[in-house]
mmCIF file with all atom_site columns, C-alpha atoms in Angstrom:
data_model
loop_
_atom_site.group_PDB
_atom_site.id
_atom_site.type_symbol
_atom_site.label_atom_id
_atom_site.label_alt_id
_atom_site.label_comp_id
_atom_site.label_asym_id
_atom_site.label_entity_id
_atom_site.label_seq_id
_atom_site.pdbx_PDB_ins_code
_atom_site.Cartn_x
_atom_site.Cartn_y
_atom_site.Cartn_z
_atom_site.occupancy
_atom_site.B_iso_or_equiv
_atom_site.pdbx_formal_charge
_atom_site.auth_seq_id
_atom_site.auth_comp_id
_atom_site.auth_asym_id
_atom_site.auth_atom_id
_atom_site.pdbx_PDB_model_num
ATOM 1  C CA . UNK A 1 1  ? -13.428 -38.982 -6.902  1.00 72.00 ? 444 UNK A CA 1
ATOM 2  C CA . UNK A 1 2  ? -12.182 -40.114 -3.492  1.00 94.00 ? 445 UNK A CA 1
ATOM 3  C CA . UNK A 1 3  ? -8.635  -40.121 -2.610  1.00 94.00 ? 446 UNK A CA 1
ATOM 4  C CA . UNK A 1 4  ? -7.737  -43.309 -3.296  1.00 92.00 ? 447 UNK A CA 1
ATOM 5  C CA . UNK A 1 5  ? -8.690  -43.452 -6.589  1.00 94.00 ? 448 UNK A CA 1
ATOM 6  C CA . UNK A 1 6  ? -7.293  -40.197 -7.342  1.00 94.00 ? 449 UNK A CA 1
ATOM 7  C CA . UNK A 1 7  ? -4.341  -41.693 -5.931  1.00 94.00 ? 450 UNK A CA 1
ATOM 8  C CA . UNK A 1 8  ? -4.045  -44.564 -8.145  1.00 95.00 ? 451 UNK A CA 1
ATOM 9  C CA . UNK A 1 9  ? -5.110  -42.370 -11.203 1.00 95.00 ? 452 UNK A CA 1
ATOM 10 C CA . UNK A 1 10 ? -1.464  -40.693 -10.169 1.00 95.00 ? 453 UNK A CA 1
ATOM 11 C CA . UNK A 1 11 ? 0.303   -43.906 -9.605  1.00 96.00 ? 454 UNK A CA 1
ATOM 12 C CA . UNK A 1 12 ? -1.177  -45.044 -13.154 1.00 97.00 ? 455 UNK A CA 1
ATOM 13 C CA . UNK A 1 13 ? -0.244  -41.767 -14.971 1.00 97.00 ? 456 UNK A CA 1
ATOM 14 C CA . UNK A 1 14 ? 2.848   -41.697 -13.818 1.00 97.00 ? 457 UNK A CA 1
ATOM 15 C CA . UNK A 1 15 ? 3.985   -45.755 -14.787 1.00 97.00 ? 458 UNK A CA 1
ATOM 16 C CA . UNK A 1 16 ? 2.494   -44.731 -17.804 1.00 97.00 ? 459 UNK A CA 1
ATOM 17 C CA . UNK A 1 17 ? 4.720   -41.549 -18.706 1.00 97.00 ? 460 UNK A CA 1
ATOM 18 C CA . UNK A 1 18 ? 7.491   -44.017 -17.675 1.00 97.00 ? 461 UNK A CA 1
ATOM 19 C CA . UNK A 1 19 ? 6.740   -46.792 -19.831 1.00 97.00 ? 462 UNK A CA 1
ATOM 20 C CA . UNK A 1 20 ? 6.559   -44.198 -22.603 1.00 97.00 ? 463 UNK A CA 1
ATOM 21 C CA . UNK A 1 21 ? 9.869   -42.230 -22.035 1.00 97.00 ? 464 UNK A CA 1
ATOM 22 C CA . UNK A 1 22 ? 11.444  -45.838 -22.205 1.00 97.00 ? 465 UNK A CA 1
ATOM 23 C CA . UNK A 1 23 ? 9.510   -46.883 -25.057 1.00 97.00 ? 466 UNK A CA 1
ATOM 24 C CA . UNK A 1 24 ? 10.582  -43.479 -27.216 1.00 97.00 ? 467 UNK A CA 1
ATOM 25 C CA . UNK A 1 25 ? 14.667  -44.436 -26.242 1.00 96.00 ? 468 UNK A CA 1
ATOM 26 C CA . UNK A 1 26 ? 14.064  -48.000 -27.189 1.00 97.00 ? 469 UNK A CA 1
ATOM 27 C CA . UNK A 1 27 ? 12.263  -46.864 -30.961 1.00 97.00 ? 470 UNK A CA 1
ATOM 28 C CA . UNK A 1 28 ? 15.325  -44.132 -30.928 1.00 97.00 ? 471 UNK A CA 1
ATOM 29 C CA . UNK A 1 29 ? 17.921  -46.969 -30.716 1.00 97.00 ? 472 UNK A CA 1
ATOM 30 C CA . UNK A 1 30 ? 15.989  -49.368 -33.047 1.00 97.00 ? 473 UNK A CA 1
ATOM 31 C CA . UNK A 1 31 ? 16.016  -46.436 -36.024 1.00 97.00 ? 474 UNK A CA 1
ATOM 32 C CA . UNK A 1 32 ? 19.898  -46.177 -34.938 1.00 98.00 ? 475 UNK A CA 1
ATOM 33 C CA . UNK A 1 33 ? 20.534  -50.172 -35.407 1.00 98.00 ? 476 UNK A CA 1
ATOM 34 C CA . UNK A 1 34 ? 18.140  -50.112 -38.875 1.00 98.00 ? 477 UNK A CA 1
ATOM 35 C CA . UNK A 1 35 ? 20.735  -47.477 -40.401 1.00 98.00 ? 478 UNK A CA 1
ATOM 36 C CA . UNK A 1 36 ? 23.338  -48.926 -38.712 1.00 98.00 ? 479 UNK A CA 1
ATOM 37 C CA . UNK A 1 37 ? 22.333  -52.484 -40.555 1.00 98.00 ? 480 UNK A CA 1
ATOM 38 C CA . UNK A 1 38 ? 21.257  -50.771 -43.720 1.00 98.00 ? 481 UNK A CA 1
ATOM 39 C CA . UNK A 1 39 ? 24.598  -49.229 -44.095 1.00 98.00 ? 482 UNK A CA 1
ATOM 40 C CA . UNK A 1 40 ? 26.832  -52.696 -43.234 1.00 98.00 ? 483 UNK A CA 1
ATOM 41 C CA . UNK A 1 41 ? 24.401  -53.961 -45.841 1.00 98.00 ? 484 UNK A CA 1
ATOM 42 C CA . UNK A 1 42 ? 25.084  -51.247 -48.374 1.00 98.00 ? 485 UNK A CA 1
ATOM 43 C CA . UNK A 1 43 ? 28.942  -51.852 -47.492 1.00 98.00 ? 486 UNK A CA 1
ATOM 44 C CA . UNK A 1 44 ? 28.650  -55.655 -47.818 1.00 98.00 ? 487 UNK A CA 1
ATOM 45 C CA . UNK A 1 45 ? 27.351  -55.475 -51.412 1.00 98.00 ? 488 UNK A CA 1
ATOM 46 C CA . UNK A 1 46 ? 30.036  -52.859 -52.723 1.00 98.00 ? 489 UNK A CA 1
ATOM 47 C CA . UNK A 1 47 ? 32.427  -55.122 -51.029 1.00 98.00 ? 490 UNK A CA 1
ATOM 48 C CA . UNK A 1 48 ? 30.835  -58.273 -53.014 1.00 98.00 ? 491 UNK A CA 1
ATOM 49 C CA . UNK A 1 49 ? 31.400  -56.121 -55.821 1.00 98.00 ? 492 UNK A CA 1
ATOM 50 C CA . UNK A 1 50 ? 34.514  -55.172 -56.120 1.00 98.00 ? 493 UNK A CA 1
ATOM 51 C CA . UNK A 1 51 ? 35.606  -58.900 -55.301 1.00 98.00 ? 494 UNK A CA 1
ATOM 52 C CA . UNK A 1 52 ? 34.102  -59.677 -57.963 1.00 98.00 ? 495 UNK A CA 1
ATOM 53 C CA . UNK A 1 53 ? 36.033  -57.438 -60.009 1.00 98.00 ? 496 UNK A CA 1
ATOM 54 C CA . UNK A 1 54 ? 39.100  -58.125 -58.599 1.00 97.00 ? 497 UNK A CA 1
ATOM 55 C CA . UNK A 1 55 ? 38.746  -61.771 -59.191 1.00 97.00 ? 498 UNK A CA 1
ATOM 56 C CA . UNK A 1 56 ? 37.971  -61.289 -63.181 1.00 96.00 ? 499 UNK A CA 1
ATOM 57 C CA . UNK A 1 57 ? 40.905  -59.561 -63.384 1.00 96.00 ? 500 UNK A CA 1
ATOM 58 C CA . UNK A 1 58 ? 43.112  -62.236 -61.405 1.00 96.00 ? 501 UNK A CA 1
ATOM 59 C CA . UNK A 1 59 ? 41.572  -64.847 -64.241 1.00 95.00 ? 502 UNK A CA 1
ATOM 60 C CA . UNK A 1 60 ? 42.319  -62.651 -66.917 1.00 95.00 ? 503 UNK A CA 1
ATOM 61 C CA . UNK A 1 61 ? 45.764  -61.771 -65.695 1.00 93.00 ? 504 UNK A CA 1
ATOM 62 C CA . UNK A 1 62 ? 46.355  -65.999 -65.129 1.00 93.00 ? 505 UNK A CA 1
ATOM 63 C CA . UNK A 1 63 ? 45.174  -66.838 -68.213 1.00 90.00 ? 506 UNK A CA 1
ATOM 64 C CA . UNK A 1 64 ? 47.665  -64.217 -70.172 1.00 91.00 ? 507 UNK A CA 1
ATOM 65 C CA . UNK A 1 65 ? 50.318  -66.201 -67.862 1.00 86.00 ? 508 UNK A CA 1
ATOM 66 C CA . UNK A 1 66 ? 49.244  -69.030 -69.072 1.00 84.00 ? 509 UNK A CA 1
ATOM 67 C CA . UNK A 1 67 ? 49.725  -68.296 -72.982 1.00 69.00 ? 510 UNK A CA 1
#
Protein backbone atom coordinates (compact mmCIF):
# COMPACT_ATOMS: atom_id res chain seq x y z
CA UNK A 1 0.00 0.00 0.00
CA UNK A 2 1.27 3.51 -0.76
CA UNK A 3 0.78 6.30 1.55
CA UNK A 4 -2.03 7.74 0.34
CA UNK A 5 -4.13 5.03 0.46
CA UNK A 6 -2.99 4.04 3.75
CA UNK A 7 -3.88 7.43 4.53
CA UNK A 8 -7.37 7.35 3.51
CA UNK A 9 -7.76 3.75 4.98
CA UNK A 10 -7.09 6.00 8.40
CA UNK A 11 -9.31 8.82 7.46
CA UNK A 12 -12.07 6.02 6.63
CA UNK A 13 -11.51 4.03 9.89
CA UNK A 14 -11.62 6.69 11.85
CA UNK A 15 -15.26 8.46 10.33
CA UNK A 16 -16.25 5.10 10.74
CA UNK A 17 -15.52 4.56 14.62
CA UNK A 18 -17.25 8.00 14.75
CA UNK A 19 -20.31 7.27 13.02
CA UNK A 20 -20.52 4.24 15.31
CA UNK A 21 -19.87 5.85 18.79
CA UNK A 22 -22.81 8.23 17.66
CA UNK A 23 -24.88 5.57 16.38
CA UNK A 24 -24.52 3.39 19.91
CA UNK A 25 -25.72 6.98 21.97
CA UNK A 26 -28.50 7.46 19.52
CA UNK A 27 -29.84 3.37 19.98
CA UNK A 28 -29.00 4.16 23.92
CA UNK A 29 -31.49 7.10 23.91
CA UNK A 30 -34.07 5.36 21.62
CA UNK A 31 -34.26 2.18 24.33
CA UNK A 32 -34.54 5.21 26.99
CA UNK A 33 -37.64 6.96 25.02
CA UNK A 34 -39.28 3.15 24.28
CA UNK A 35 -39.45 2.66 28.25
CA UNK A 36 -40.01 6.00 28.73
CA UNK A 37 -43.28 5.64 26.23
CA UNK A 38 -44.06 2.16 27.42
CA UNK A 39 -44.36 3.35 30.91
CA UNK A 40 -46.68 6.76 30.06
CA UNK A 41 -48.57 4.05 28.22
CA UNK A 42 -48.80 1.67 31.13
CA UNK A 43 -49.77 4.91 33.28
CA UNK A 44 -52.36 6.10 30.72
CA UNK A 45 -54.35 2.84 30.88
CA UNK A 46 -54.41 2.55 34.85
CA UNK A 47 -55.43 6.10 34.66
CA UNK A 48 -58.35 5.12 32.04
CA UNK A 49 -59.10 2.71 34.58
CA UNK A 50 -59.66 4.05 37.51
CA UNK A 51 -61.83 6.83 35.69
CA UNK A 52 -63.73 4.46 34.83
CA UNK A 53 -64.31 3.37 38.21
CA UNK A 54 -64.72 6.50 39.59
CA UNK A 55 -67.37 7.42 37.17
CA UNK A 56 -69.61 4.09 38.01
CA UNK A 57 -69.55 5.06 41.27
CA UNK A 58 -70.57 8.86 40.61
CA UNK A 59 -73.76 7.12 38.61
CA UNK A 60 -74.44 4.90 41.28
CA UNK A 61 -74.09 7.48 43.98
CA UNK A 62 -76.60 9.99 41.55
CA UNK A 63 -78.93 7.57 41.00
CA UNK A 64 -79.38 6.73 45.00
CA UNK A 65 -79.87 10.74 45.01
CA UNK A 66 -82.21 10.45 42.76
CA UNK A 67 -84.61 7.86 44.64
Amino acid sequence: MNILELFFEGLLESKMRKHDRIHAGEETKLGEMYDQLKTLDQEAEDFEYRMEIAAREYEKWVKSKTK
